[in-house]
C-alpha cells in the first residue's frame, strides 16, 4: 500500500512546490513588460504629482510665510506647489552678503545656522529648479537651518539656506510648508 501512495505524494509535492514558486514570483515586487515596467523595478502605488500653481507672486509667498524681505533684495523668485495635504512655498532672493546675518536674525532660527562644505550626496527633493536655480542641497559651502517646525499660525515648517554668489552677493533660499 505504501507503493501506491508514493506516486500520489510525489504528484502532490510537485504541485505544491510549483504553486509556492509561482506565488513567490508573483509577490517578488517586480513588474513584467506587460505591466509597462521592467524586471527589477519595484511596484509602488502611483502618488499624485504635486502641481505648480501658476501666477504665484513673491509678495504672496512672503505674506504667507510671514517674512519681511530686506530692502536691498534683488532677483526675488517664488513658487507654490500644491500637494495632497499641504502646499510647498519656495522663495529665493539675492542680497548683499553684509545683509544676510540681519535677515537670519529676524527669522530667529530654532537651531544655529550650520555651514556645510560639501554638497549633500543623497537625493534632495526638487523644487528650486522650477525657479531656474540650483537646489541648495547640491551646492558646496552652504549654510542651513530649520527656522521652525512646527511654526506658529498657518506655516507648518520653515527652512532657510544661504550661499555666496560672489564677493558681494549671497542668495537666500527659503522653503516653507503650510
PDB file of C-alpha atoms in Angstrom:
ATOM      1  CA  UNK A   1       0.000   0.000   0.000  1.00  0.00           C
ATOM      2  CA  UNK A   2       2.886   2.376   0.583  1.00  0.00           C
ATOM      3  CA  UNK A   3       3.978   1.872  -3.046  1.00  0.00           C
ATOM      4  CA  UNK A   4       0.666   3.265  -4.302  1.00  0.00           C
ATOM      5  CA  UNK A   5       0.814   6.276  -2.001  1.00  0.00           C
ATOM      6  CA  UNK A   6       4.297   7.376  -3.123  1.00  0.00           C
ATOM      7  CA  UNK A   7       3.258   8.455  -6.645  1.00  0.00           C
ATOM      8  CA  UNK A   8       0.307  10.350  -5.199  1.00  0.00           C
ATOM      9  CA  UNK A   9       2.585  12.043  -2.655  1.00  0.00           C
ATOM     10  CA  UNK A  10       5.114  12.909  -5.372  1.00  0.00           C
ATOM     11  CA  UNK A  11       2.445  14.462  -7.555  1.00  0.00           C
ATOM     12  CA  UNK A  12       1.027  16.384  -4.603  1.00  0.00           C
ATOM     13  CA  UNK A  13       4.509  17.515  -3.536  1.00  0.00           C
ATOM     14  CA  UNK A  14       5.373  18.654  -7.098  1.00  0.00           C
ATOM     15  CA  UNK A  15       2.077  20.535  -7.421  1.00  0.00           C
ATOM     16  CA  UNK A  16       2.581  22.227  -4.034  1.00  0.00           C
ATOM     17  CA  UNK A  17       6.156  23.192  -4.883  1.00  0.00           C
ATOM     18  CA  UNK A  18       5.095  24.594  -8.270  1.00  0.00           C
ATOM     19  CA  UNK A  19       2.359  26.626  -6.619  1.00  0.00           C
ATOM     20  CA  UNK A  20       4.765  28.022  -3.993  1.00  0.00           C
ATOM     21  CA  UNK A  21       7.285  29.021  -6.651  1.00  0.00           C
ATOM     22  CA  UNK A  22       4.513  30.710  -8.630  1.00  0.00           C
ATOM     23  CA  UNK A  23       3.290  32.584  -5.562  1.00  0.00           C
ATOM     24  CA  UNK A  24       6.827  33.629  -4.717  1.00  0.00           C
ATOM     25  CA  UNK A  25       7.352  35.026  -8.211  1.00  0.00           C
ATOM     26  CA  UNK A  26       4.037  36.865  -8.069  1.00  0.00           C
ATOM     27  CA  UNK A  27       4.947  38.521  -4.771  1.00  0.00           C
ATOM     28  CA  UNK A  28       8.513  39.415  -5.680  1.00  0.00           C
ATOM     29  CA  UNK A  29       7.647  43.053  -6.378  1.00  0.00           C
ATOM     30  CA  UNK A  30       8.815  43.073  -9.972  1.00  0.00           C
ATOM     31  CA  UNK A  31       6.826  44.221 -12.945  1.00  0.00           C
ATOM     32  CA  UNK A  32       6.610  42.382 -16.199  1.00  0.00           C
ATOM     33  CA  UNK A  33       6.976  44.125 -19.521  1.00  0.00           C
ATOM     34  CA  UNK A  34       3.212  43.647 -19.975  1.00  0.00           C
ATOM     35  CA  UNK A  35       2.693  45.895 -16.926  1.00  0.00           C
ATOM     36  CA  UNK A  36       4.731  48.646 -18.549  1.00  0.00           C
ATOM     37  CA  UNK A  37       7.577  48.102 -16.123  1.00  0.00           C
ATOM     38  CA  UNK A  38      10.853  46.335 -16.340  1.00  0.00           C
ATOM     39  CA  UNK A  39      12.362  43.487 -14.410  1.00  0.00           C
ATOM     40  CA  UNK A  40      13.707  44.616 -11.081  1.00  0.00           C
ATOM     41  CA  UNK A  41      11.568  47.723 -10.713  1.00  0.00           C
ATOM     42  CA  UNK A  42       9.502  47.810  -7.565  1.00  0.00           C
ATOM     43  CA  UNK A  43       5.749  48.095  -7.525  1.00  0.00           C
ATOM     44  CA  UNK A  44       4.801  51.338  -5.890  1.00  0.00           C
ATOM     45  CA  UNK A  45       1.403  52.920  -5.905  1.00  0.00           C
ATOM     46  CA  UNK A  46       1.197  55.982  -8.099  1.00  0.00           C
ATOM     47  CA  UNK A  47       1.477  59.090  -5.983  1.00  0.00           C
ATOM     48  CA  UNK A  48      -0.359  62.142  -7.220  1.00  0.00           C
ATOM     49  CA  UNK A  49       2.230  64.533  -8.616  1.00  0.00           C
ATOM     50  CA  UNK A  50       2.373  67.933  -6.949  1.00  0.00           C
ATOM     51  CA  UNK A  51       1.066  70.750  -9.111  1.00  0.00           C
ATOM     52  CA  UNK A  52       2.849  74.081  -9.583  1.00  0.00           C
ATOM     53  CA  UNK A  53       0.404  76.941  -9.095  1.00  0.00           C
ATOM     54  CA  UNK A  54       0.702  79.447 -11.914  1.00  0.00           C
ATOM     55  CA  UNK A  55       0.668  83.148 -11.107  1.00  0.00           C
ATOM     56  CA  UNK A  56       2.372  82.783  -7.725  1.00  0.00           C
ATOM     57  CA  UNK A  57       3.989  86.073  -6.741  1.00  0.00           C
ATOM     58  CA  UNK A  58       6.922  86.917  -4.493  1.00  0.00           C
ATOM     59  CA  UNK A  59       4.648  89.195  -2.462  1.00  0.00           C
ATOM     60  CA  UNK A  60       2.090  86.405  -1.971  1.00  0.00           C
ATOM     61  CA  UNK A  61       4.691  83.898  -0.761  1.00  0.00           C
ATOM     62  CA  UNK A  62       6.336  86.488   1.510  1.00  0.00           C
ATOM     63  CA  UNK A  63       2.943  87.231   3.049  1.00  0.00           C
ATOM     64  CA  UNK A  64       2.028  83.546   3.547  1.00  0.00           C
ATOM     65  CA  UNK A  65       5.408  82.825   5.145  1.00  0.00           C
ATOM     66  CA  UNK A  66       5.114  85.965   7.282  1.00  0.00           C
ATOM     67  CA  UNK A  67       8.510  87.289   6.224  1.00  0.00           C
ATOM     68  CA  UNK A  68       9.948  90.721   5.624  1.00  0.00           C
ATOM     69  CA  UNK A  69      12.484  90.920   2.820  1.00  0.00           C
ATOM     70  CA  UNK A  70      15.481  93.219   3.182  1.00  0.00           C
ATOM     71  CA  UNK A  71      15.118  96.451   1.216  1.00  0.00           C
ATOM     72  CA  UNK A  72      18.296  95.501  -0.669  1.00  0.00           C
ATOM     73  CA  UNK A  73      16.667  92.375  -2.132  1.00  0.00           C
ATOM     74  CA  UNK A  74      17.090  91.702  -5.832  1.00  0.00           C
ATOM     75  CA  UNK A  75      16.325  88.802  -8.174  1.00  0.00           C
ATOM     76  CA  UNK A  76      13.461  87.552  -5.983  1.00  0.00           C
ATOM     77  CA  UNK A  77      11.684  84.422  -7.218  1.00  0.00           C
ATOM     78  CA  UNK A  78       8.793  82.473  -5.747  1.00  0.00           C
ATOM     79  CA  UNK A  79       6.743  79.372  -6.401  1.00  0.00           C
ATOM     80  CA  UNK A  80       3.918  77.463  -4.798  1.00  0.00           C
ATOM     81  CA  UNK A  81       3.315  73.765  -5.196  1.00  0.00           C
ATOM     82  CA  UNK A  82       0.005  72.161  -4.304  1.00  0.00           C
ATOM     83  CA  UNK A  83       0.446  68.818  -2.565  1.00  0.00           C
ATOM     84  CA  UNK A  84      -2.171  66.370  -1.320  1.00  0.00           C
ATOM     85  CA  UNK A  85      -2.388  67.893   2.168  1.00  0.00           C
ATOM     86  CA  UNK A  86      -0.121  70.936   2.394  1.00  0.00           C
ATOM     87  CA  UNK A  87       1.315  73.465  -0.011  1.00  0.00           C
ATOM     88  CA  UNK A  88       5.039  73.947  -0.516  1.00  0.00           C
ATOM     89  CA  UNK A  89       6.218  77.542  -0.721  1.00  0.00           C
ATOM     90  CA  UNK A  90       9.571  78.457  -2.235  1.00  0.00           C
ATOM     91  CA  UNK A  91      11.284  81.820  -2.093  1.00  0.00           C
ATOM     92  CA  UNK A  92      14.768  82.714  -3.290  1.00  0.00           C
ATOM     93  CA  UNK A  93      16.370  86.132  -3.469  1.00  0.00           C
ATOM     94  CA  UNK A  94      19.728  87.846  -3.653  1.00  0.00           C
ATOM     95  CA  UNK A  95      21.034  90.344  -1.092  1.00  0.00           C
ATOM     96  CA  UNK A  96      24.392  91.923  -0.405  1.00  0.00           C
ATOM     97  CA  UNK A  97      26.353  89.462   1.732  1.00  0.00           C
ATOM     98  CA  UNK A  98      26.501  92.031   4.542  1.00  0.00           C
ATOM     99  CA  UNK A  99      22.692  91.889   4.895  1.00  0.00           C
ATOM    100  CA  UNK A 100      22.418  88.109   5.311  1.00  0.00           C
ATOM    101  CA  UNK A 101      23.017  87.875   9.066  1.00  0.00           C
ATOM    102  CA  UNK A 102      20.476  90.612   9.835  1.00  0.00           C
ATOM    103  CA  UNK A 103      17.832  88.717   7.840  1.00  0.00           C
ATOM    104  CA  UNK A 104      18.710  85.424   9.573  1.00  0.00           C
ATOM    105  CA  UNK A 105      18.472  87.121  12.982  1.00  0.00           C
ATOM    106  CA  UNK A 106      14.938  88.302  12.150  1.00  0.00           C
ATOM    107  CA  UNK A 107      13.950  84.704  11.352  1.00  0.00           C
ATOM    108  CA  UNK A 108      15.055  83.548  14.824  1.00  0.00           C
ATOM    109  CA  UNK A 109      16.033  80.005  13.779  1.00  0.00           C
ATOM    110  CA  UNK A 110      15.440  77.399  16.464  1.00  0.00           C
ATOM    111  CA  UNK A 111      18.792  75.840  15.513  1.00  0.00           C
ATOM    112  CA  UNK A 112      22.068  77.592  14.717  1.00  0.00           C
ATOM    113  CA  UNK A 113      22.709  78.205  11.034  1.00  0.00           C
ATOM    114  CA  UNK A 114      25.240  75.477  10.249  1.00  0.00           C
ATOM    115  CA  UNK A 115      27.823  75.604   7.475  1.00  0.00           C
ATOM    116  CA  UNK A 116      28.256  72.604   5.214  1.00  0.00           C
ATOM    117  CA  UNK A 117      31.319  72.429   2.958  1.00  0.00           C
ATOM    118  CA  UNK A 118      30.340  69.597   0.623  1.00  0.00           C
ATOM    119  CA  UNK A 119      27.103  69.099  -1.315  1.00  0.00           C
ATOM    120  CA  UNK A 120      24.576  66.598   0.015  1.00  0.00           C
ATOM    121  CA  UNK A 121      25.321  63.245  -1.626  1.00  0.00           C
ATOM    122  CA  UNK A 122      21.773  61.875  -1.412  1.00  0.00           C
ATOM    123  CA  UNK A 123      18.690  62.784  -3.361  1.00  0.00           C
ATOM    124  CA  UNK A 124      17.091  66.056  -2.481  1.00  0.00           C
ATOM    125  CA  UNK A 125      13.533  66.949  -3.192  1.00  0.00           C
ATOM    126  CA  UNK A 126      13.439  69.115  -6.300  1.00  0.00           C
ATOM    127  CA  UNK A 127      11.800  72.486  -6.177  1.00  0.00           C
ATOM    128  CA  UNK A 128      14.122  75.423  -6.694  1.00  0.00           C
ATOM    129  CA  UNK A 129      14.949  74.072 -10.143  1.00  0.00           C
ATOM    130  CA  UNK A 130      11.407  75.186 -11.036  1.00  0.00           C
ATOM    131  CA  UNK A 131      12.673  78.728 -10.403  1.00  0.00           C
ATOM    132  CA  UNK A 132      15.720  78.181 -12.610  1.00  0.00           C
ATOM    133  CA  UNK A 133      18.043  77.820  -9.616  1.00  0.00           C
ATOM    134  CA  UNK A 134      20.265  75.019  -8.352  1.00  0.00           C
ATOM    135  CA  UNK A 135      18.912  73.082  -5.385  1.00  0.00           C
ATOM    136  CA  UNK A 136      20.524  74.320  -2.144  1.00  0.00           C
ATOM    137  CA  UNK A 137      21.496  70.775  -1.132  1.00  0.00           C
ATOM    138  CA  UNK A 138      23.521  70.425  -4.333  1.00  0.00           C
ATOM    139  CA  UNK A 139      25.742  73.411  -3.522  1.00  0.00           C
ATOM    140  CA  UNK A 140      29.064  73.478  -1.667  1.00  0.00           C
ATOM    141  CA  UNK A 141      29.729  75.988   1.126  1.00  0.00           C
ATOM    142  CA  UNK A 142      26.125  76.493   2.116  1.00  0.00           C
ATOM    143  CA  UNK A 143      24.684  77.496   5.475  1.00  0.00           C
ATOM    144  CA  UNK A 144      21.375  75.922   6.517  1.00  0.00           C
ATOM    145  CA  UNK A 145      18.961  75.972   9.416  1.00  0.00           C
ATOM    146  CA  UNK A 146      15.492  74.913  10.389  1.00  0.00           C
ATOM    147  CA  UNK A 147      13.677  78.074  11.349  1.00  0.00           C
ATOM    148  CA  UNK A 148      10.656  76.356  12.854  1.00  0.00           C
ATOM    149  CA  UNK A 149       8.786  73.078  12.748  1.00  0.00           C
ATOM    150  CA  UNK A 150       6.041  73.362  13.794  1.00  0.00           C
ATOM    151  CA  UNK A 151       5.687  77.101  13.355  1.00  0.00           C
ATOM    152  CA  UNK A 152       3.075  79.462  14.695  1.00  0.00           C
ATOM    153  CA  UNK A 153      -0.085  80.185  12.761  1.00  0.00           C
ATOM    154  CA  UNK A 154      -0.560  78.596   9.317  1.00  0.00           C
ATOM    155  CA  UNK A 155       3.033  77.696   8.447  1.00  0.00           C
ATOM    156  CA  UNK A 156       3.918  74.128   9.444  1.00  0.00           C
ATOM    157  CA  UNK A 157       7.665  74.335   8.857  1.00  0.00           C
ATOM    158  CA  UNK A 158      10.231  76.764   7.549  1.00  0.00           C
ATOM    159  CA  UNK A 159      13.833  76.191   6.452  1.00  0.00           C
ATOM    160  CA  UNK A 160      16.496  78.597   5.241  1.00  0.00           C
ATOM    161  CA  UNK A 161      19.717  78.128   3.280  1.00  0.00           C
ATOM    162  CA  UNK A 162      22.324  80.697   2.247  1.00  0.00           C
ATOM    163  CA  UNK A 163      25.043  80.516  -0.386  1.00  0.00           C
ATOM    164  CA  UNK A 164      27.546  83.115  -1.553  1.00  0.00           C
ATOM    165  CA  UNK A 165      27.218  84.010  -5.215  1.00  0.00           C
ATOM    166  CA  UNK A 166      30.341  86.177  -5.434  1.00  0.00           C
ATOM    167  CA  UNK A 167      32.362  88.606  -3.285  1.00  0.00           C
ATOM    168  CA  UNK A 168      29.426  90.993  -2.844  1.00  0.00           C
ATOM    169  CA  UNK A 169      26.196  88.954  -3.010  1.00  0.00           C
ATOM    170  CA  UNK A 170      24.545  85.922  -1.472  1.00  0.00           C
ATOM    171  CA  UNK A 171      21.384  84.025  -2.331  1.00  0.00           C
ATOM    172  CA  UNK A 172      18.915  83.131   0.387  1.00  0.00           C
ATOM    173  CA  UNK A 173      16.626  80.141  -0.155  1.00  0.00           C
ATOM    174  CA  UNK A 174      13.501  79.826   1.986  1.00  0.00           C
ATOM    175  CA  UNK A 175      11.302  76.744   1.902  1.00  0.00           C
ATOM    176  CA  UNK A 176       8.049  76.571   3.806  1.00  0.00           C
ATOM    177  CA  UNK A 177       5.141  74.195   4.184  1.00  0.00           C
ATOM    178  CA  UNK A 178       1.679  75.416   5.092  1.00  0.00           C
TER     179      UNK A 178
END
